[in-house]
Amino acid sequence: MRWDHLLLDCRLATMADNGAAYGAVERAALGWKDGKIAFAGPQAALPGKPADLAAYVESAGNAWITPGLIDCHTHLVFAGNRAEEFELRLQGASYEEIARRGGGIVSTVTKTRAASEDELLAQSLSRAQTLVRDGVTTLEIKSGYGLDLESETKMLRVARRIGAELRIDVRTTFLGAHAVPPEFAGRQADFVDEVCVRMLPAIAHAGLADAVDAFCEGIAFTPSEVRRVFEQACALGLRVKLHADQLSDLGGAALAAQFGALSADHLEYTNEEGVRAMAAAGTIAVLLPTAFYVLREKQLPPLAQFREHGVPLAVASDVNPGTSPVLSLRLSMNMACTVFRMTPEEALRGATANAARALGLADRGTLEAGRRADFVIWNIEHPAELSYWIGGDLARRVVCGGADL
Ligand code: NIG
Ligand code: FE
């Protein structure tokens, strides 16, 4: 049973807990078969002669290899953009003011509803392609700009089609409770009903969502409304995640933890009780420094408390037209370091091993035998460069499920 492929002369940042920084193994080899890693370790420990072990053997020329990057929080499928809102914010309007005036998320909803499925795919695909060129092999995409059953399912189908077109793994999240659409203005409770009673069951039965998210915030949904959505999601067997404590402290982190959420995301205003609850529930903290930067937020997420209580940290791009028009997960990693003071190693773990956990995926995120053969060969001299460079063409080769992208 020979392996399909064996790379010699590698430097592996395995991101596994092997005691070394970045889980590094130098003078290493990486072998894979049928889309899974068969060997990731010291070349000297290979169980035979390379030519006997694999059908195809080549040298990586001592390049650094990391797990494929995992972007675990994006709103990448949308139509149009919000550059006008960007200009308004530069003139002093706040994100909340624009949202309350009917702009913000709702303006993207209008454009997303109007776009055909193919138009939506065409607009979104190039964004995903840009992320993939920068090393992303697993991409989470949320709905939430449709806000009626037909448009939400259109978004989720487009998300799945992006995965098929680009040959990456796309994980879909239903975010019906993102904003109240215009036809439900003044009837927020009725919209929550619509999400719980009509949309969620239909989407769950169609198998279109891997998880369920909600936006818990003064300008969005209250904790008790989120609770309803989560109860329904759990009843349908779907795991939950939450946009929590982004602009104010509504106890979102603790609420997410109560429902055994995979992750709570944003978390700038999370209090210590929320941190403790997340630690106890095993909920991952997904940090979104690009959104923090775009909104020129002042309140930093409680990094020291997350570390103290052992809450695993993930980093994601939050690609969306309002608060994070970013097309590089590595830029978000850079900002996780420069803005949130994470270390480059924490940032890389946050975009690999911990991002996998934030999506409930146990089969990826590290370079270890048995995991998916998702990895990137980089043009760098040290793994810290992945957070250090702002932009640049660093990915030499991106491999997903054993296949070159
Ligand atoms: O993660 N916080 C809510 N949702 C997005 C923003 C969406 C938008 O403004 O279009 C976020 O920041
Ligand atoms: Fe988001």
Coordinates of C-alpha atoms and ligand atoms in Angstrom, one line a residue:
M1 CA 0.0 0.0 0.0
R2 CA 2.3 2.8 -1.2
W3 CA 1.5 6.4 -0.5
D4 CA 0.5 8.6 -3.4
H5 CA 3.0 11.3 -2.7
L6 CA 6.1 11.9 -0.5
L7 CA 7.7 15.3 0.1
L8 CA 11.3 15.2 1.4
D9 CA 13.4 18.0 2.8
C10 CA 10.5 19.8 4.5
R11 CA 10.3 22.1 7.5
L12 CA 7.0 21.3 9.1
A13 CA 5.1 23.7 11.3
T14 CA 2.8 20.9 12.4
M15 CA 0.9 23.0 15.0
A16 CA 0.6 19.8 17.0
D17 CA 1.5 19.8 20.6
N18 CA 5.0 18.3 20.4
G19 CA 6.7 20.7 22.8
A20 CA 8.3 22.8 20.0
A21 CA 7.2 26.3 19.0
Y22 CA 4.8 25.9 16.0
G23 CA 5.0 22.1 16.6
A24 CA 8.0 22.4 14.3
V25 CA 9.8 19.5 12.9
E26 CA 12.9 20.3 10.7
R27 CA 14.6 17.8 8.3
A28 CA 11.1 16.4 7.9
A29 CA 9.1 14.5 5.4
L30 CA 5.4 14.6 4.6
G31 CA 3.6 11.7 2.9
W32 CA -0.1 11.3 1.9
K33 CA -2.5 8.8 0.5
D34 CA -6.1 9.1 -0.6
G35 CA -6.4 12.7 0.6
K36 CA -5.0 11.9 4.1
I37 CA -1.6 12.4 5.7
A38 CA 0.2 9.1 6.0
F39 CA 3.4 10.5 7.5
A40 CA 4.5 13.8 9.0
G41 CA 7.7 13.7 11.0
P42 CA 11.5 13.5 10.9
Q43 CA 12.8 12.2 7.6
A44 CA 15.1 9.9 9.5
A45 CA 12.1 8.2 10.9
L46 CA 10.6 7.2 7.5
P47 CA 9.7 3.5 7.7
G48 CA 11.6 2.7 4.5
K49 CA 13.3 4.0 1.4
P50 CA 11.4 6.9 -0.1
A51 CA 11.1 5.3 -3.5
D52 CA 9.6 2.2 -1.9
L53 CA 7.2 4.2 0.2
A54 CA 5.5 6.4 -2.4
A55 CA 4.5 6.4 -6.0
Y56 CA 5.8 10.0 -6.4
V57 CA 8.7 11.4 -4.4
E58 CA 10.0 15.0 -4.6
S59 CA 12.1 17.5 -2.6
A60 CA 10.4 20.5 -1.0
G61 CA 13.8 22.2 -1.0
N62 CA 13.7 22.8 2.8
A63 CA 10.5 24.9 2.5
W64 CA 8.2 25.6 5.4
I65 CA 4.9 23.7 5.3
T66 CA 1.9 24.5 7.5
P67 CA -1.6 23.0 7.8
G68 CA -4.0 24.6 5.2
L69 CA -5.3 27.8 6.7
I70 CA -8.9 27.6 8.0
D71 CA -11.0 30.8 7.9
C72 CA -13.7 29.9 10.4
H73 CA -15.8 33.1 10.3
T74 CA -16.8 34.8 7.0
H75 CA -19.8 36.4 5.4
L76 CA -18.2 36.0 2.0
V77 CA -21.3 35.5 -0.1
F78 CA -23.0 38.9 -0.7
A79 CA -23.8 41.2 -3.6
G80 CA -22.6 44.7 -4.1
N81 CA -20.4 46.5 -1.6
R82 CA -20.7 49.2 1.0
A83 CA -18.0 51.7 0.0
E84 CA -20.6 54.5 0.4
E85 CA -21.1 53.5 4.0
F86 CA -17.3 53.6 4.4
E87 CA -17.3 57.2 3.3
L88 CA -20.2 58.0 5.7
R89 CA -18.2 56.5 8.6
L90 CA -15.2 58.6 7.6
Q91 CA -17.4 61.6 7.9
G92 CA -18.3 60.6 11.4
A93 CA -21.3 58.3 11.3
S94 CA -21.0 55.2 13.4
Y95 CA -21.8 51.6 12.4
E96 CA -24.8 51.6 14.8
E97 CA -26.2 54.9 13.4
I98 CA -26.0 53.7 9.8
A99 CA -27.7 50.4 10.8
R100 CA -30.5 52.2 12.7
R101 CA -31.1 54.4 9.6
G102 CA -31.7 51.3 7.5
G103 CA -28.3 51.1 6.0
G104 CA -25.7 48.6 7.0
I105 CA -26.6 44.9 6.8
V106 CA -30.1 45.7 5.4
S107 CA -28.6 47.5 2.4
T108 CA -26.6 44.4 1.5
V109 CA -29.8 42.3 2.0
T110 CA -31.5 44.3 -0.7
K111 CA -28.7 43.7 -3.2
T112 CA -28.3 40.1 -2.3
R113 CA -32.0 39.3 -2.7
A114 CA -32.0 41.0 -6.1
A115 CA -29.0 39.0 -7.4
S116 CA -29.6 35.7 -9.2
E117 CA -27.9 32.7 -7.8
D118 CA -25.3 32.8 -10.7
E119 CA -24.7 36.5 -10.2
L120 CA -24.1 35.9 -6.5
L121 CA -21.8 33.1 -7.2
A122 CA -19.8 35.2 -9.8
Q123 CA -19.4 38.1 -7.3
S124 CA -18.4 35.8 -4.4
L125 CA -16.2 33.3 -6.1
S126 CA -13.4 35.7 -6.9
R127 CA -13.2 36.7 -3.2
A128 CA -13.0 33.1 -2.2
Q129 CA -10.3 32.5 -4.9
T130 CA -8.2 35.3 -3.4
L131 CA -8.4 33.7 0.1
V132 CA -7.4 30.3 -1.3
R133 CA -4.4 31.7 -3.2
D134 CA -3.3 33.0 0.2
G135 CA -3.4 29.6 1.7
V136 CA -7.1 28.9 2.8
T137 CA -8.3 25.3 2.3
T138 CA -11.3 25.3 4.7
L139 CA -13.7 28.2 4.5
E140 CA -16.7 28.9 6.7
I141 CA -19.4 31.0 5.0
K142 CA -22.5 32.3 6.8
S143 CA -25.9 33.2 5.3
G144 CA -27.6 36.3 6.8
Y145 CA -28.0 38.7 3.8
G146 CA -31.1 36.9 2.5
L147 CA -33.3 37.0 5.6
D148 CA -36.1 35.2 3.8
L149 CA -36.2 31.4 3.2
E150 CA -35.6 31.6 -0.5
S151 CA -32.7 34.1 -0.3
E152 CA -31.1 32.4 2.6
T153 CA -31.1 29.0 0.8
K154 CA -29.8 30.8 -2.3
M155 CA -26.8 32.1 -0.3
L156 CA -26.1 28.7 1.3
R157 CA -26.3 27.0 -2.1
V158 CA -23.8 29.5 -3.5
A159 CA -21.5 28.9 -0.6
R160 CA -21.6 25.1 -1.3
R161 CA -21.0 25.8 -5.0
I162 CA -17.9 27.8 -4.1
G163 CA -16.5 24.8 -2.4
A164 CA -17.2 22.6 -5.4
E165 CA -15.7 25.1 -7.9
L166 CA -12.6 25.8 -6.0
R167 CA -12.2 22.2 -4.7
I168 CA -11.9 23.4 -1.1
D169 CA -14.0 22.5 1.9
V170 CA -16.7 25.1 2.6
R171 CA -18.7 24.8 5.8
T172 CA -22.0 26.7 5.8
T173 CA -23.6 28.5 8.8
F174 CA -27.2 29.6 8.8
L175 CA -27.3 33.2 10.2
G176 CA -31.0 34.0 9.8
A177 CA -30.9 36.1 13.0
H178 CA -28.5 38.6 11.6
A179 CA -30.8 41.6 11.1
V180 CA -34.5 42.3 10.9
P181 CA -35.5 42.7 7.2
P182 CA -37.6 45.7 6.1
E183 CA -40.8 43.6 5.7
F184 CA -40.6 42.8 9.5
A185 CA -39.8 46.3 10.6
G186 CA -41.3 46.9 14.0
R187 CA -42.2 43.2 14.3
Q188 CA -38.9 41.7 15.5
A189 CA -40.6 38.9 17.5
D190 CA -42.5 37.8 14.4
F191 CA -39.2 37.6 12.5
V192 CA -37.6 35.5 15.2
D193 CA -40.7 33.2 14.8
E194 CA -40.1 33.1 11.1
V195 CA -36.4 32.1 11.6
C196 CA -37.3 29.4 14.2
V197 CA -40.5 28.0 12.8
R198 CA -40.1 28.3 9.1
M199 CA -36.5 28.9 8.0
L200 CA -34.5 26.8 10.4
P201 CA -36.4 23.5 10.0
A202 CA -36.4 23.9 6.2
I203 CA -32.7 24.6 6.0
A204 CA -31.8 21.8 8.4
H205 CA -33.9 19.3 6.5
A206 CA -32.3 20.4 3.2
G207 CA -28.9 19.7 4.8
L208 CA -27.7 23.2 3.8
A209 CA -26.2 24.3 7.1
D210 CA -23.4 22.8 9.2
A211 CA -24.1 25.2 12.1
V212 CA -26.4 28.0 13.3
D213 CA -25.2 31.5 14.2
A214 CA -27.0 34.7 15.5
F215 CA -26.0 38.3 16.1
C216 CA -26.6 39.2 19.8
E217 CA -26.4 43.0 20.1
G218 CA -28.4 46.1 20.8
I219 CA -28.8 46.7 17.1
A220 CA -29.7 43.1 16.4
F221 CA -31.2 40.4 18.6
T222 CA -31.6 40.2 22.4
P223 CA -30.3 37.3 24.5
S224 CA -33.8 35.9 24.9
E225 CA -34.4 36.0 21.1
V226 CA -31.0 34.3 20.6
R227 CA -32.0 31.7 23.1
R228 CA -35.1 30.8 21.1
V229 CA -33.0 30.4 17.9
F230 CA -30.5 28.2 19.8
E231 CA -33.2 26.0 21.3
Q232 CA -34.6 25.3 17.9
A233 CA -31.1 24.7 16.4
C234 CA -30.3 22.2 19.2
A235 CA -33.6 20.5 18.7
L236 CA -32.8 20.0 15.1
G237 CA -29.3 18.6 16.0
L238 CA -27.3 21.6 14.8
R239 CA -24.4 23.1 16.7
V240 CA -24.4 26.8 17.4
K241 CA -22.0 29.8 17.3
L242 CA -22.6 33.4 18.3
H243 CA -21.7 37.0 17.3
A244 CA -21.2 37.9 20.9
D245 CA -20.3 41.1 22.8
Q246 CA -19.0 42.9 19.8
L247 CA -20.2 46.4 20.5
S248 CA -21.6 46.0 24.1
D249 CA -21.7 43.4 26.9
L250 CA -25.0 41.6 26.7
G251 CA -23.6 38.4 28.3
G252 CA -23.3 36.8 24.9
A253 CA -20.3 34.7 25.6
A254 CA -22.0 33.1 28.6
L255 CA -25.1 32.5 26.6
A256 CA -23.2 30.8 23.9
A257 CA -21.4 28.6 26.4
Q258 CA -24.7 27.6 28.0
F259 CA -25.7 26.1 24.6
G260 CA -22.3 24.3 24.2
A261 CA -21.5 26.6 21.3
L262 CA -18.6 25.7 19.1
S263 CA -17.4 29.3 19.3
A264 CA -18.3 32.7 20.4
D265 CA -17.0 35.4 18.1
H266 CA -15.9 39.0 18.3
L267 CA -15.9 39.2 22.2
E268 CA -14.5 42.7 22.7
Y269 CA -16.9 43.4 25.6
T270 CA -16.9 39.9 27.1
N271 CA -16.7 39.9 30.9
E272 CA -14.8 37.4 33.1
E273 CA -17.9 35.4 33.9
G274 CA -18.3 34.9 30.1
V275 CA -14.7 33.8 29.8
R276 CA -15.0 31.3 32.6
A277 CA -18.2 29.9 31.1
M278 CA -16.5 29.5 27.7
A279 CA -13.6 27.7 29.3
A280 CA -15.9 25.3 31.1
A281 CA -18.0 24.6 28.0
G282 CA -15.0 24.2 25.6
T283 CA -16.2 27.1 23.5
I284 CA -13.5 28.6 21.2
A285 CA -13.0 32.4 21.2
V286 CA -12.9 33.5 17.6
L287 CA -11.2 36.9 17.3
L288 CA -11.9 39.2 14.4
P289 CA -9.3 41.9 14.5
T290 CA -10.0 43.2 11.0
A291 CA -13.6 44.2 12.0
F292 CA -12.2 45.8 15.1
Y293 CA -9.8 47.8 13.0
V294 CA -12.3 48.9 10.4
L295 CA -14.8 50.0 13.1
R296 CA -11.9 51.8 14.9
E297 CA -13.1 50.1 18.1
K298 CA -11.4 51.0 21.4
Q299 CA -12.3 48.1 23.7
L300 CA -9.9 45.2 23.2
P301 CA -11.1 41.6 23.8
P302 CA -10.0 40.2 27.1
L303 CA -7.0 38.3 25.8
A304 CA -5.2 37.9 29.1
Q305 CA -8.3 36.4 30.7
F306 CA -8.8 34.0 27.7
R307 CA -5.2 32.8 28.2
E308 CA -5.5 32.6 32.0
H309 CA -8.6 30.5 31.8
G310 CA -7.3 28.4 28.9
V311 CA -9.9 29.4 26.3
P312 CA -8.5 28.4 22.9
L313 CA -8.1 31.4 20.5
A314 CA -9.0 31.3 16.8
V315 CA -8.5 34.2 14.3
A316 CA -10.7 34.7 11.3
S317 CA -11.2 37.3 8.6
D318 CA -14.9 38.0 9.1
V319 CA -15.0 38.9 5.4
N320 CA -18.1 41.1 4.9
P321 CA -19.0 44.2 3.1
G322 CA -19.6 46.3 6.2
T323 CA -17.0 45.8 8.8
S324 CA -14.3 43.7 7.2
P325 CA -13.7 44.1 3.5
V326 CA -10.6 42.0 3.8
L327 CA -9.5 39.3 1.3
S328 CA -6.5 37.9 3.2
L329 CA -6.7 35.7 6.3
R330 CA -3.0 36.5 6.8
L331 CA -3.8 40.2 7.1
S332 CA -6.2 39.3 9.9
M333 CA -3.4 37.3 11.5
N334 CA -1.1 40.3 11.2
M335 CA -3.8 42.4 13.0
A336 CA -4.3 39.8 15.6
C337 CA -0.6 40.5 16.5
T338 CA -0.3 44.2 16.0
V339 CA -3.8 45.2 17.3
F340 CA -4.6 42.4 19.8
R341 CA -1.0 41.6 20.8
M342 CA -1.3 37.9 20.0
T343 CA 2.0 36.2 19.2
P344 CA 2.6 35.0 15.6
E345 CA 2.4 31.5 16.9
E346 CA -1.0 32.1 18.5
A347 CA -2.2 33.7 15.3
L348 CA -1.1 30.7 13.2
R349 CA -2.6 28.3 15.7
G350 CA -5.8 30.5 15.6
A351 CA -6.0 30.1 11.8
T352 CA -5.3 26.3 11.8
A353 CA -5.7 24.0 14.8
N354 CA -8.1 26.2 16.8
A355 CA -10.0 27.4 13.8
A356 CA -10.7 23.7 13.1
R357 CA -12.1 23.3 16.6
A358 CA -14.3 26.4 16.1
L359 CA -15.9 24.5 13.3
G360 CA -16.1 21.2 15.2
L361 CA -13.7 19.6 12.7
A362 CA -11.4 17.0 14.3
D363 CA -9.9 15.9 11.0
R364 CA -7.7 18.9 10.2
G365 CA -5.8 21.9 11.6
T366 CA -2.5 20.1 12.3
L367 CA 0.0 18.1 10.2
E368 CA -0.4 14.6 11.7
A369 CA -0.9 11.2 10.3
G370 CA -4.6 10.5 9.7
R371 CA -5.5 14.1 9.3
R372 CA -6.7 15.5 5.9
A373 CA -3.8 16.3 3.5
D374 CA -4.6 20.0 3.6
F375 CA -1.3 22.0 3.7
V376 CA 0.5 25.0 2.2
I377 CA 4.2 25.2 1.1
W378 CA 5.3 28.7 1.7
N379 CA 8.0 31.0 0.4
I380 CA 9.2 32.0 3.9
E381 CA 12.2 31.5 6.2
H382 CA 10.3 31.4 9.4
P383 CA 6.6 30.7 10.3
A384 CA 6.3 34.1 12.0
E385 CA 6.5 35.6 8.6
L386 CA 2.9 34.5 7.9
S387 CA 1.8 37.1 10.4
Y388 CA 4.6 39.6 9.7
W389 CA 4.1 40.3 6.0
I390 CA 1.2 42.5 5.1
G391 CA 0.1 41.2 1.7
G392 CA 2.5 39.5 -0.7
D393 CA 2.4 36.3 -2.6
L394 CA 3.7 33.9 0.0
A395 CA 1.9 30.6 -0.8
R396 CA 4.0 28.5 -3.2
R397 CA 1.7 25.6 -3.3
V398 CA -1.8 25.0 -1.7
V399 CA -2.9 21.4 -1.3
C400 CA -6.4 20.4 -0.2
G401 CA -7.4 16.8 0.4
G402 CA -4.2 15.7 -1.3
A403 CA -4.8 17.7 -4.5
D404 CA -3.0 20.7 -5.7
L405 CA -5.2 23.8 -6.0
Ligands
NIG1 O1 -19.4 40.0 11.8 N1 -21.7 41.7 13.4 C1 -22.4 41.4 12.5 N2 -22.1 40.9 11.3 C2 -21.0 41.2 10.6 C3 -21.1 42.5 9.9 C4 -22.1 42.4 8.8 C5 -22.2 43.6 8.0 O2 -22.0 44.8 8.5 O3 -22.7 43.5 6.8 C6 -19.7 41.2 11.4 O4 -19.0 42.2 11.7
FE2 FE -19.3 38.2 11.5

